[in-house]
mmCIF file of C-alpha atoms in Angstrom:
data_model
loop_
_atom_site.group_PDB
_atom_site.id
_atom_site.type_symbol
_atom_site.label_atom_id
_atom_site.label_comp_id
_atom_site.label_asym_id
_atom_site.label_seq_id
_atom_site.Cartn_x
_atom_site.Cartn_y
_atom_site.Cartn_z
ATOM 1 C CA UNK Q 199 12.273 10.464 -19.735
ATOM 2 C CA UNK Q 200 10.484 14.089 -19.887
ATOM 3 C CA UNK Q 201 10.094 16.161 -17.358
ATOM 4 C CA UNK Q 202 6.324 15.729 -16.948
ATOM 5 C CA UNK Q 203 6.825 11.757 -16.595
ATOM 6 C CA UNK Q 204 10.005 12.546 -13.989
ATOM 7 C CA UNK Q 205 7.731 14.845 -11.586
ATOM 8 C CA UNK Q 206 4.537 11.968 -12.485
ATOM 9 C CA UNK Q 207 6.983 9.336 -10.612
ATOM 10 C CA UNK Q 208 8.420 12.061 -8.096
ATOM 11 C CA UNK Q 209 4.435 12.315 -6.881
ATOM 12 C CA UNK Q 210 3.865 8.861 -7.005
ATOM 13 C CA UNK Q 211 7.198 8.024 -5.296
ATOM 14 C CA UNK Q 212 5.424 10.663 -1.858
ATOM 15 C CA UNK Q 213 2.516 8.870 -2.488
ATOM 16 C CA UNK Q 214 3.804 5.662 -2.140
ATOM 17 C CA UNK Q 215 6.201 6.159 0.506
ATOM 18 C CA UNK Q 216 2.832 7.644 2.782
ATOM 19 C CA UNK Q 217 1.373 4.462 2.475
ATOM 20 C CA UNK Q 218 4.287 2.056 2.790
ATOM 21 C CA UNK Q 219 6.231 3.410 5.944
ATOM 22 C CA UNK Q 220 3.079 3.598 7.742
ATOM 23 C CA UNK Q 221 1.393 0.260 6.727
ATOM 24 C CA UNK Q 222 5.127 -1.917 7.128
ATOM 25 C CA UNK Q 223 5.199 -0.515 10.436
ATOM 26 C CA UNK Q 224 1.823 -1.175 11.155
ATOM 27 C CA UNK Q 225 2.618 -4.750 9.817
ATOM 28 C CA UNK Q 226 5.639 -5.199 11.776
ATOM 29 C CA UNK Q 227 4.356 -4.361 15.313
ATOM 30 C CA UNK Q 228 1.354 -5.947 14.660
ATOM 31 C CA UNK Q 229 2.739 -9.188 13.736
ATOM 32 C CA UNK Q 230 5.546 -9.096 16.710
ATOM 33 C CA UNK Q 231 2.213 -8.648 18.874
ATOM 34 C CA UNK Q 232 0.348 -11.367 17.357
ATOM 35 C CA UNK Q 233 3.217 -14.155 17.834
ATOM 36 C CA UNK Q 234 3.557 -13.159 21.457
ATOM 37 C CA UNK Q 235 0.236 -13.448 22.245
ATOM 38 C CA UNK Q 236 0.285 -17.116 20.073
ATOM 39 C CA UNK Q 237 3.784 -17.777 22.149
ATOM 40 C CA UNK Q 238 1.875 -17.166 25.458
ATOM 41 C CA UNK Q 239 -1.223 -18.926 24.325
ATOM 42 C CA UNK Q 240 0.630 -21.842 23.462
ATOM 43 C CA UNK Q 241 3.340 -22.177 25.822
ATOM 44 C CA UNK Q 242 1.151 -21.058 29.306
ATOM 45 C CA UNK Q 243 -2.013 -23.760 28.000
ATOM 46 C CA UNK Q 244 -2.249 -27.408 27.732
ATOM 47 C CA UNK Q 245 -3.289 -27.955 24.762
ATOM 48 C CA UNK Q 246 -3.197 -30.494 22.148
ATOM 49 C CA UNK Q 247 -1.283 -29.951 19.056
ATOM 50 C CA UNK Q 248 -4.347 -29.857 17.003
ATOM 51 C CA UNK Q 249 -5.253 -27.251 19.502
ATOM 52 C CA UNK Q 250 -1.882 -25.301 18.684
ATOM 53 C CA UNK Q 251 -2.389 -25.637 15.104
ATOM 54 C CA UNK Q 252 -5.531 -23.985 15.322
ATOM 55 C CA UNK Q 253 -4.270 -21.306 17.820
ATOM 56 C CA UNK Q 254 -1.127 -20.432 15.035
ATOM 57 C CA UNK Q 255 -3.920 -20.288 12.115
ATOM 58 C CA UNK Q 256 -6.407 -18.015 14.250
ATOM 59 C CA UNK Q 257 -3.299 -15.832 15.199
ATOM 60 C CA UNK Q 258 -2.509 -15.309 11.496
ATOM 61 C CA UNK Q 259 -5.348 -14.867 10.238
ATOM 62 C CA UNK Q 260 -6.200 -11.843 13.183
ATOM 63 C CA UNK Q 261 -3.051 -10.423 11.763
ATOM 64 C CA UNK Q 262 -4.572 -10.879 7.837
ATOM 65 C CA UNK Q 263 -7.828 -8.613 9.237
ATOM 66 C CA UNK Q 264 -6.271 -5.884 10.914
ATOM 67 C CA UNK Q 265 -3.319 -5.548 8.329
ATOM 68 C CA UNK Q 266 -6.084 -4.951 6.110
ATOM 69 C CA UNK Q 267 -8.179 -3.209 8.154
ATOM 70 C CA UNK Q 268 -5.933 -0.717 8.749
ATOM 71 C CA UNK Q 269 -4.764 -0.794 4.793
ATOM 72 C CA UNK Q 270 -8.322 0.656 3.951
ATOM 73 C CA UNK Q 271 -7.983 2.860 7.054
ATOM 74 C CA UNK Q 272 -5.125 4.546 5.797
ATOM 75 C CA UNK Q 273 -6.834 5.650 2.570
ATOM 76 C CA UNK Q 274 -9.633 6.807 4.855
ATOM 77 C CA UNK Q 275 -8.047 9.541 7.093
ATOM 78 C CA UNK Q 276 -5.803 12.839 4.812
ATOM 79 C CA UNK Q 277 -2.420 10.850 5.870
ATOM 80 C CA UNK Q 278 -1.792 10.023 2.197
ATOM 81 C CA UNK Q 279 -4.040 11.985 0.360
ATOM 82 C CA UNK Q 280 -3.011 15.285 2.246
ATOM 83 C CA UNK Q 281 -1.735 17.931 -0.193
ATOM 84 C CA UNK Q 282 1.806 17.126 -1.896
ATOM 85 C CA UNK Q 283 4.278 19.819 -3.323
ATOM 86 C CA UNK Q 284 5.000 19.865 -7.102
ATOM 87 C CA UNK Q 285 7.823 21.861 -8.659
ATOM 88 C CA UNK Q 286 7.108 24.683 -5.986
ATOM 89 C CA UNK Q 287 3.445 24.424 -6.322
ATOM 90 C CA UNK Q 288 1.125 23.116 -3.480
ATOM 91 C CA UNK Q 289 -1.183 20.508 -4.819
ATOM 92 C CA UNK Q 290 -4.486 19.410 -3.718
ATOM 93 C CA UNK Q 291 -5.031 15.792 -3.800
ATOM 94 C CA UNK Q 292 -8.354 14.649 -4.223
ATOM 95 C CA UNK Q 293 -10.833 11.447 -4.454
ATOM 96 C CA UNK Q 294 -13.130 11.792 -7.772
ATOM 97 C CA UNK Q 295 -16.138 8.666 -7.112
ATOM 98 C CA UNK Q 296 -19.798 8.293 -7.713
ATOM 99 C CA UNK Q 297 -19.802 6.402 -4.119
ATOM 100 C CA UNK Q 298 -20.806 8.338 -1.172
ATOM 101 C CA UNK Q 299 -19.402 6.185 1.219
ATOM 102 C CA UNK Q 300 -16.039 7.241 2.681
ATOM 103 C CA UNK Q 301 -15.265 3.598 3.241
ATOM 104 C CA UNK Q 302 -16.529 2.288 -0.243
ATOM 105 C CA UNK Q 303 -13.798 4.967 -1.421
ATOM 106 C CA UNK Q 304 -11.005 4.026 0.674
ATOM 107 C CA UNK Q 305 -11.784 0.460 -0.296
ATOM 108 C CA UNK Q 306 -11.563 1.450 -4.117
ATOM 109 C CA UNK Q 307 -8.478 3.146 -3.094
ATOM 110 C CA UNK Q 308 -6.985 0.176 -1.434
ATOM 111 C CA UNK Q 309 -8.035 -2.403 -3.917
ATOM 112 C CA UNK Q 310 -6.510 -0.253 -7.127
ATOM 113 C CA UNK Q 311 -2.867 0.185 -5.471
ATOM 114 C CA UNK Q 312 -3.144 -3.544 -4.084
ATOM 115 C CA UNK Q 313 -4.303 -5.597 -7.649
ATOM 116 C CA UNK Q 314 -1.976 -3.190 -9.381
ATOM 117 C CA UNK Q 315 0.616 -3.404 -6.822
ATOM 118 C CA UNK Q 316 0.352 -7.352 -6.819
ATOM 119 C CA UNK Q 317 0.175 -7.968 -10.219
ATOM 120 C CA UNK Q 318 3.226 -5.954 -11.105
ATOM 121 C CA UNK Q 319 5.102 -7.867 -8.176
ATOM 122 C CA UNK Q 320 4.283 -11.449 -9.513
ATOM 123 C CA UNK Q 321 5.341 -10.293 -13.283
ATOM 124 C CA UNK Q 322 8.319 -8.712 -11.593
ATOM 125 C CA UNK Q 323 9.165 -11.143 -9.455
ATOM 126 C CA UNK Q 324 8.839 -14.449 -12.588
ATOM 127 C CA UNK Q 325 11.294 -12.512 -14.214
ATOM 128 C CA UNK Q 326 13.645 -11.771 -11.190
ATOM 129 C CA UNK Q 327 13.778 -15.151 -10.042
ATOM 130 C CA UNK Q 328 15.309 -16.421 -13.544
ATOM 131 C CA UNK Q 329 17.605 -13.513 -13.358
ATOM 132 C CA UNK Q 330 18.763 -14.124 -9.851
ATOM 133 C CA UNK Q 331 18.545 -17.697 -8.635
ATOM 134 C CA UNK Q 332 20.647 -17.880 -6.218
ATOM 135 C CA UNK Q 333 18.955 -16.572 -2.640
ATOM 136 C CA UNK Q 334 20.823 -13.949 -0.864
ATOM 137 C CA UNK Q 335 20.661 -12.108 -4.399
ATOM 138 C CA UNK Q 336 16.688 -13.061 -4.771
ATOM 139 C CA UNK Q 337 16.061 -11.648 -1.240
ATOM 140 C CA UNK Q 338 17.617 -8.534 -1.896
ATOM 141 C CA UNK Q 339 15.768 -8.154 -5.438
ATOM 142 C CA UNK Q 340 12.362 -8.868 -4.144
ATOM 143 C CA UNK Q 341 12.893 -6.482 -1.719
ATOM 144 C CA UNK Q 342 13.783 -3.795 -4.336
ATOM 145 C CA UNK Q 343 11.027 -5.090 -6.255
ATOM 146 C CA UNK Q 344 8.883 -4.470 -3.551
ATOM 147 C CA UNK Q 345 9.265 -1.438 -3.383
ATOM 148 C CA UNK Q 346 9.857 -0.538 -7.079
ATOM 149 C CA UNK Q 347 6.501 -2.217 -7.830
ATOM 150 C CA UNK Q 348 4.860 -0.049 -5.298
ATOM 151 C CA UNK Q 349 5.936 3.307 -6.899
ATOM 152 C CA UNK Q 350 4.387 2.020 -10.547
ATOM 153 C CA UNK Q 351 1.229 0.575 -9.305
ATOM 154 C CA UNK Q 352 0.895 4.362 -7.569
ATOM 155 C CA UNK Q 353 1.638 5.878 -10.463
ATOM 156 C CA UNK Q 354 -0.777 3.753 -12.554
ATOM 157 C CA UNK Q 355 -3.639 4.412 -10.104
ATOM 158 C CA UNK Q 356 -2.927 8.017 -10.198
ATOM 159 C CA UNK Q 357 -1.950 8.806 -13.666
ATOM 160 C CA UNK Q 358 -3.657 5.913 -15.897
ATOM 161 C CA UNK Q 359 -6.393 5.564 -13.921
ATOM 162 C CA UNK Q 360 -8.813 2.409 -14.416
ATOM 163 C CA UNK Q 361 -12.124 2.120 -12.930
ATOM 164 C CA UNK Q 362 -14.449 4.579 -11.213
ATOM 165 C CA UNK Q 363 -12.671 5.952 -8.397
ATOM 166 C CA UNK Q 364 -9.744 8.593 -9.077
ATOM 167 C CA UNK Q 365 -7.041 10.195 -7.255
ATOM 168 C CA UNK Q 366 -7.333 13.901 -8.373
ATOM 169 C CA UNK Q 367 -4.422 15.889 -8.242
ATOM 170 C CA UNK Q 368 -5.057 20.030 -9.019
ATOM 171 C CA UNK Q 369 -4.213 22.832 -7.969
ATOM 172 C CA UNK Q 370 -5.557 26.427 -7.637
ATOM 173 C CA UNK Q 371 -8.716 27.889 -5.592
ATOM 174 C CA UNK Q 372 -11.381 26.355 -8.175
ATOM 175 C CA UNK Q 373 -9.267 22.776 -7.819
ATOM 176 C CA UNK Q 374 -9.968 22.564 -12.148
ATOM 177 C CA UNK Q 375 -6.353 22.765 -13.093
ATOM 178 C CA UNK Q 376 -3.886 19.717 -13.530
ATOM 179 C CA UNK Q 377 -0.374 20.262 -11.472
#
């Protein structure tokens, strides 16, 4: 590997790891919320199981909107896209897009690292489950593949881009030169 492909994953790796803390934690507290309030909801009513069926699918579904809600969020506010340091250098990281929406962009944003992220997970994940059959091993590789997938499908979005929207990275005062 050269050195200009080591620091492309090193970025990528920051970038990544911006997104991912915040959004697992997000995800986490979010969905410990979301069963309590289900819990309550079901065990303080009298309700029909049909009822409680439809009270566990409503509950998970909330939890589907404001996980991705907040996904698009994210790419909204300078949390991720704030300026990263390269080889000593401060970087500026930029959006390039021919939208002038700030939400159409962080949903351009979103979308690229998500079908990229996804699609390298379910290749990833095919091969890891003939590799490791067994479960505490698959557990522990789709974890790592998790994660591992996450760094590439940054790297892709920011390096190979595809599509209309970019992730600029430059540096200098006239923001024209490549880190």
């Amino acid at each position: 590997m050269n050195k200009r492909r080591a620091t492309e994953i090193r970025v990528s790796w920051w970038l990544f790891w911006r997104y991912a803390w915040r959004m697992w934690l997000f995800a986490g507290i979010t969905f410990v919320l979301d069963a309590a309030i289900v819990r309550y909801v079901i065990v303080h009513g009298h309700y029909t199981s049909v009822q409680i069926a439809l009270v566990d699918d409503w509950g998970g579904l909330a939890f589907l909107c404001l996980s991705l809600f907040y996904g698009v969020a994210l790419w909204f506010g300078k949390r991720i896209l704030r300026p990263v340091k390269i080889e000593g250098t401060m970087c500026d990281v930029r959006v390039s897009s021919p939208s002038s929406s700030v939400w159409k962009r962080s949903l351009a944003l979103w979308w690229g690292f998500n079908w990229r992220s996804s699609l390298l997970f379910v290749v990833a994940s095919t091969v890891s489950g003939t590799i490791f059959p067994k479960p505490p091993l698959a557990v522990f590789s789709l974890s790592l593949l998790l994660f591992v997938c996450g760094v590439f499908s940054m790297w892709w979005m920011v390096f190979h881009p595809y599509g209309r929207t970019h992730v600029l990275i430059t540096s200098g005062e006239s923001h024209d030169e490549a880190c």
